[in-house]
Amino acid sequence: MITTDFVPGSPCWIDLGAPDVAAATDFYTSVFGWDFQSYDPEGGQYGLFRLNGKAVGAIGPLTEEGARSAWMIYLHTQDADTAAQSVERLGGTVRVAPLDADGMGRLAQFTDPQGGQFAVWQPQSNRGLEAVDEAGSLCWTELYTTDTAAAKEFYGSLFGWQFQDMELPGGEGAYGLITPAGLNPDRMHGGLMQLPAEQLTAAGGRPYWHPVFASADCDATVARVRQKGGTVQMGPEDAEGVGRLAVCLDPAGADFVVLTPSEVAA
């Protein structure tokens, strides 16, 4: 489970880079019941998504030329500068060098050696997400990669993550469960799965991270995704021991998963 008791390497923030912030805001507030709080009341170009008054993520305009619309996963760090040095030493790339965010924290964005993009957040006045692991909020993170062994080596060295493989149904390989360094399995916060490049269509064949949002009713949430112009790549379908889930794209192509956990779906 994801908690707000952030430890090094645990997911602590997410934000969406959107080609049309107003359109994306309308989509997500309708699908998940979020409220939008702009940091720029005049332009409305960057702001928070809130659920019952608690921050569940943020949104801003795409800033990189040629970049696709996508959710960025931020992982907690105690030192963004040291993290950047470690990423380069381990064969990754620093896409956005460590910088201060108006006293709220210090961030940096990276690309792992296989091409998956992620970020780190060193908190100052803003620790991160205020609501997680409940309907309408982040409950899991997932990496689709072309090389699970290499990804485990990179992220394990960077964050000290612990991995536990779970066999997929039908002998389709294994799913790697991720737990922060030194914590028990009840603090698992994500997973990684190997897929061939031709199946990674959302990112043009490159590995990518995406968020999983909890829902009290996966089918009802997916119906709102479709009503608001999004599409569904898979599901809704039941996954034994996991719950009922669907892989979705927003109207601009940003991917996310909707999940009603098994204890709720039952």
Short mmCIF file of C-alpha atoms in Angstrom, two decimals:
data_model
loop_
_atom_site.label_atom_id
_atom_site.label_comp_id
_atom_site.label_asym_id
_atom_site.label_seq_id
_atom_site.Cartn_x
_atom_site.Cartn_y
_atom_site.Cartn_z
CA MET A 1 0.00 0.00 0.00
CA ILE A 2 1.03 3.59 -0.54
CA THR A 3 1.02 5.79 2.55
CA THR A 4 1.81 9.42 3.30
CA ASP A 5 4.53 8.28 5.71
CA PHE A 6 7.07 8.78 2.94
CA VAL A 7 10.40 6.96 3.05
CA PRO A 8 13.26 7.08 0.53
CA GLY A 9 12.13 5.57 -2.74
CA SER A 10 8.40 5.61 -2.00
CA PRO A 11 5.94 7.41 -4.32
CA CYS A 12 5.18 10.83 -2.87
CA TRP A 13 3.81 12.99 -5.72
CA ILE A 14 2.37 12.81 -9.22
CA ASP A 15 1.72 15.44 -11.83
CA LEU A 16 0.36 15.45 -15.35
CA GLY A 17 1.95 17.23 -18.28
CA ALA A 18 -0.95 18.15 -20.57
CA PRO A 19 -1.11 19.83 -24.00
CA ASP A 20 -4.38 21.49 -22.96
CA VAL A 21 -4.55 22.04 -19.21
CA ALA A 22 -8.16 23.23 -19.22
CA ALA A 23 -9.38 20.20 -21.17
CA ALA A 24 -7.40 17.76 -19.02
CA THR A 25 -8.68 19.43 -15.85
CA ASP A 26 -12.26 19.04 -17.05
CA PHE A 27 -11.64 15.35 -17.81
CA TYR A 28 -10.08 14.38 -14.47
CA THR A 29 -12.39 16.41 -12.27
CA SER A 30 -15.34 14.74 -14.00
CA VAL A 31 -13.88 11.21 -13.86
CA PHE A 32 -12.58 11.20 -10.28
CA GLY A 33 -14.55 14.01 -8.62
CA TRP A 34 -11.41 16.07 -8.01
CA ASP A 35 -11.36 19.81 -7.49
CA PHE A 36 -8.78 22.03 -9.19
CA GLN A 37 -6.88 24.74 -7.36
CA SER A 38 -4.83 26.95 -9.65
CA TYR A 39 -1.44 28.31 -8.60
CA ASP A 40 -1.92 30.89 -11.33
CA PRO A 41 -5.46 32.30 -11.02
CA GLU A 42 -5.04 34.46 -14.11
CA GLY A 43 -3.60 31.84 -16.44
CA GLY A 44 -4.66 28.67 -14.66
CA GLN A 45 -1.73 26.78 -16.16
CA TYR A 46 -0.43 24.94 -13.09
CA GLY A 47 -2.31 23.80 -10.07
CA LEU A 48 -3.37 21.09 -7.69
CA PHE A 49 -5.98 18.39 -7.91
CA ARG A 50 -7.72 17.95 -4.56
CA LEU A 51 -10.12 15.34 -3.23
CA ASN A 52 -12.12 16.38 -0.19
CA GLY A 53 -9.64 19.20 0.29
CA LYS A 54 -6.53 16.98 0.18
CA ALA A 55 -3.89 17.12 -2.57
CA VAL A 56 -3.94 14.04 -4.82
CA GLY A 57 -1.75 15.37 -7.65
CA ALA A 58 -1.05 18.32 -9.90
CA ILE A 59 -1.25 19.38 -13.53
CA GLY A 60 0.71 21.71 -15.76
CA PRO A 61 1.47 22.34 -19.43
CA LEU A 62 3.92 20.21 -21.37
CA THR A 63 7.28 21.96 -21.36
CA GLU A 64 9.47 19.67 -23.49
CA GLU A 65 9.28 19.88 -27.26
CA GLY A 66 7.92 16.65 -28.69
CA ALA A 67 6.99 15.24 -25.28
CA ARG A 68 3.88 13.11 -24.95
CA SER A 69 1.19 13.81 -22.40
CA ALA A 70 1.90 11.62 -19.37
CA TRP A 71 1.77 11.35 -15.59
CA MET A 72 5.10 11.76 -13.83
CA ILE A 73 5.78 9.66 -10.74
CA TYR A 74 7.88 11.39 -8.05
CA LEU A 75 9.78 9.27 -5.53
CA HIS A 76 10.80 10.54 -2.11
CA THR A 77 14.44 11.42 -1.60
CA GLN A 78 16.37 13.08 1.19
CA ASP A 79 18.84 14.64 -1.29
CA ALA A 80 17.89 15.36 -4.90
CA ASP A 81 21.46 16.33 -5.83
CA THR A 82 22.90 13.07 -4.57
CA ALA A 83 20.13 11.19 -6.39
CA ALA A 84 21.06 12.92 -9.65
CA GLN A 85 24.70 11.94 -9.24
CA SER A 86 23.67 8.34 -8.54
CA VAL A 87 21.39 8.20 -11.58
CA GLU A 88 24.26 9.20 -13.87
CA ARG A 89 26.66 6.79 -12.19
CA LEU A 90 24.17 3.96 -12.76
CA GLY A 91 23.74 4.74 -16.45
CA GLY A 92 20.60 6.88 -16.35
CA THR A 93 20.11 10.42 -17.60
CA VAL A 94 19.32 13.66 -15.77
CA ARG A 95 16.55 15.28 -17.82
CA VAL A 96 15.86 18.15 -15.39
CA ALA A 97 18.71 19.01 -13.05
CA PRO A 98 17.86 19.48 -9.35
CA LEU A 99 16.02 22.73 -8.75
CA ASP A 100 14.08 24.44 -5.99
CA ALA A 101 10.30 24.73 -6.17
CA ASP A 102 9.47 27.96 -4.34
CA GLY A 103 10.46 26.59 -0.94
CA MET A 104 8.07 23.66 -1.22
CA GLY A 105 10.81 21.19 -2.11
CA ARG A 106 13.62 20.32 -4.44
CA LEU A 107 12.99 18.18 -7.51
CA ALA A 108 14.79 16.52 -10.38
CA GLN A 109 13.62 14.43 -13.33
CA PHE A 110 15.45 11.46 -14.79
CA THR A 111 15.38 8.74 -17.44
CA ASP A 112 16.40 5.21 -16.50
CA PRO A 113 18.85 3.29 -18.75
CA GLN A 114 15.98 1.62 -20.65
CA GLY A 115 14.13 4.91 -21.28
CA GLY A 116 11.58 5.09 -18.45
CA GLN A 117 11.05 8.60 -17.09
CA PHE A 118 10.60 9.34 -13.37
CA ALA A 119 11.36 12.06 -10.84
CA VAL A 120 12.40 12.63 -7.24
CA TRP A 121 11.05 15.03 -4.64
CA GLN A 122 13.06 16.30 -1.67
CA PRO A 123 10.41 17.86 0.57
CA GLN A 124 10.69 21.19 2.31
CA SER A 125 7.40 22.90 3.17
CA ASN A 126 5.40 20.46 1.01
CA ARG A 127 5.85 16.80 1.97
CA GLY A 128 3.79 15.51 -0.97
CA LEU A 129 0.46 13.82 -1.53
CA GLU A 130 -2.10 14.29 1.23
CA ALA A 131 -4.50 11.50 0.27
CA VAL A 132 -3.49 8.06 -1.04
CA ASP A 133 -4.80 4.49 -1.10
CA GLU A 134 -8.45 5.53 -1.11
CA ALA A 135 -11.05 5.92 -3.84
CA GLY A 136 -10.00 8.71 -6.22
CA SER A 137 -6.34 8.73 -5.20
CA LEU A 138 -3.04 7.04 -6.04
CA CYS A 139 -2.88 3.46 -4.76
CA TRP A 140 -0.09 1.87 -6.84
CA THR A 141 2.62 2.72 -9.37
CA GLU A 142 3.69 0.58 -12.29
CA LEU A 143 6.61 0.38 -14.70
CA TYR A 144 6.32 -1.32 -18.07
CA THR A 145 9.88 -2.02 -19.20
CA THR A 146 11.71 -3.91 -21.92
CA ASP A 147 14.20 -5.41 -19.44
CA THR A 148 13.07 -6.22 -15.90
CA ALA A 149 16.49 -7.51 -14.80
CA ALA A 150 18.20 -4.27 -15.82
CA ALA A 151 15.41 -2.18 -14.27
CA LYS A 152 15.70 -4.06 -10.98
CA GLU A 153 19.46 -3.52 -10.97
CA PHE A 154 19.09 0.22 -11.63
CA TYR A 155 16.26 1.02 -9.22
CA GLY A 156 17.51 -1.41 -6.60
CA SER A 157 20.90 0.31 -6.61
CA LEU A 158 19.36 3.79 -6.63
CA PHE A 159 16.69 3.36 -3.95
CA GLY A 160 17.49 0.04 -2.28
CA TRP A 161 14.13 -1.35 -3.42
CA GLN A 162 13.28 -4.94 -2.55
CA PHE A 163 11.69 -7.09 -5.26
CA GLN A 164 9.44 -10.11 -5.05
CA ASP A 165 8.33 -11.87 -8.24
CA MET A 166 4.75 -13.04 -8.68
CA GLU A 167 3.98 -15.44 -11.54
CA LEU A 168 1.44 -14.12 -14.01
CA PRO A 169 -1.57 -16.26 -14.99
CA GLY A 170 -1.12 -18.50 -18.00
CA GLY A 171 2.64 -18.66 -17.71
CA GLU A 172 3.04 -15.17 -19.19
CA GLY A 173 6.09 -14.34 -17.10
CA ALA A 174 6.47 -12.64 -13.75
CA TYR A 175 5.36 -9.38 -12.18
CA GLY A 176 7.91 -7.77 -9.87
CA LEU A 177 6.47 -6.34 -6.66
CA ILE A 178 8.33 -3.34 -5.20
CA THR A 179 8.84 -2.59 -1.49
CA PRO A 180 10.93 0.29 -0.11
CA ALA A 181 14.27 -0.56 1.47
CA GLY A 182 14.03 -2.24 4.85
CA LEU A 183 10.22 -2.28 5.04
CA ASN A 184 7.78 -5.18 5.24
CA PRO A 185 5.72 -6.42 2.26
CA ASP A 186 2.64 -4.57 3.52
CA ARG A 187 4.38 -1.40 2.30
CA MET A 188 4.62 -2.58 -1.33
CA HIS A 189 3.97 0.45 -3.49
CA GLY A 190 4.32 -0.72 -7.08
CA GLY A 191 5.32 -3.27 -9.64
CA LEU A 192 7.22 -3.74 -12.85
CA MET A 193 6.50 -5.94 -15.81
CA GLN A 194 8.49 -6.79 -18.91
CA LEU A 195 6.84 -6.15 -22.27
CA PRO A 196 8.23 -6.05 -25.80
CA ALA A 197 8.71 -2.60 -27.30
CA GLU A 198 5.91 -3.18 -29.82
CA GLN A 199 3.41 -3.39 -26.93
CA LEU A 200 4.56 -0.13 -25.37
CA THR A 201 2.51 1.95 -27.78
CA ALA A 202 1.63 4.70 -25.29
CA ALA A 203 5.28 5.81 -25.22
CA GLY A 204 6.29 4.93 -28.77
CA GLY A 205 8.03 1.70 -27.75
CA ARG A 206 9.89 3.11 -24.72
CA PRO A 207 9.40 1.93 -21.13
CA TYR A 208 7.14 4.07 -18.99
CA TRP A 209 5.71 4.52 -15.51
CA HIS A 210 2.03 5.15 -14.88
CA PRO A 211 -0.22 5.71 -11.85
CA VAL A 212 -2.97 3.40 -10.61
CA PHE A 213 -5.96 5.20 -9.11
CA ALA A 214 -8.27 3.46 -6.65
CA SER A 215 -11.98 3.43 -7.36
CA ALA A 216 -14.99 2.27 -5.38
CA ASP A 217 -16.53 1.10 -8.67
CA CYS A 218 -14.18 0.45 -11.58
CA ASP A 219 -16.97 0.06 -14.14
CA ALA A 220 -18.64 3.33 -13.19
CA THR A 221 -15.31 5.17 -13.34
CA VAL A 222 -14.52 3.66 -16.74
CA ALA A 223 -17.94 4.73 -17.98
CA ARG A 224 -17.05 8.33 -17.06
CA VAL A 225 -13.68 7.95 -18.83
CA ARG A 226 -15.52 7.06 -22.04
CA GLN A 227 -18.17 9.75 -21.57
CA LYS A 228 -15.45 12.41 -21.29
CA GLY A 229 -13.60 11.30 -24.43
CA GLY A 230 -11.04 8.92 -22.95
CA THR A 231 -10.40 5.41 -24.23
CA VAL A 232 -9.92 2.00 -22.61
CA GLN A 233 -7.01 -0.21 -23.67
CA MET A 234 -7.94 -3.15 -21.46
CA GLY A 235 -10.84 -4.12 -19.22
CA PRO A 236 -12.63 -3.65 -17.03
CA GLU A 237 -11.69 -7.17 -15.97
CA ASP A 238 -11.09 -9.11 -12.80
CA ALA A 239 -7.54 -9.96 -11.74
CA GLU A 240 -7.42 -12.70 -9.11
CA GLY A 241 -6.11 -11.43 -5.79
CA VAL A 242 -5.85 -7.88 -7.13
CA GLY A 243 -9.31 -6.62 -7.98
CA ARG A 244 -11.23 -5.25 -10.94
CA LEU A 245 -9.16 -3.00 -13.18
CA ALA A 246 -8.97 -1.19 -16.49
CA VAL A 247 -6.11 0.44 -18.40
CA CYS A 248 -7.22 3.84 -19.68
CA LEU A 249 -6.02 6.77 -21.76
CA ASP A 250 -7.22 10.32 -21.30
CA PRO A 251 -8.22 12.29 -24.45
CA ALA A 252 -4.60 13.46 -24.91
CA GLY A 253 -3.19 9.94 -24.59
CA ALA A 254 -1.87 10.00 -20.99
CA ASP A 255 -2.21 6.49 -19.53
CA PHE A 256 -3.44 5.45 -16.10
CA VAL A 257 -5.08 2.45 -14.48
CA VAL A 258 -8.35 2.35 -12.55
CA LEU A 259 -8.53 -0.31 -9.83
CA THR A 260 -11.19 -1.46 -7.43
CA PRO A 261 -9.12 -3.55 -5.00
CA SER A 262 -10.28 -7.10 -4.39
CA GLU A 263 -11.42 -6.42 -0.82
CA VAL A 264 -13.65 -3.62 -2.15
CA ALA A 265 -14.76 -5.44 -5.31
CA ALA A 266 -15.80 -8.44 -3.20
#
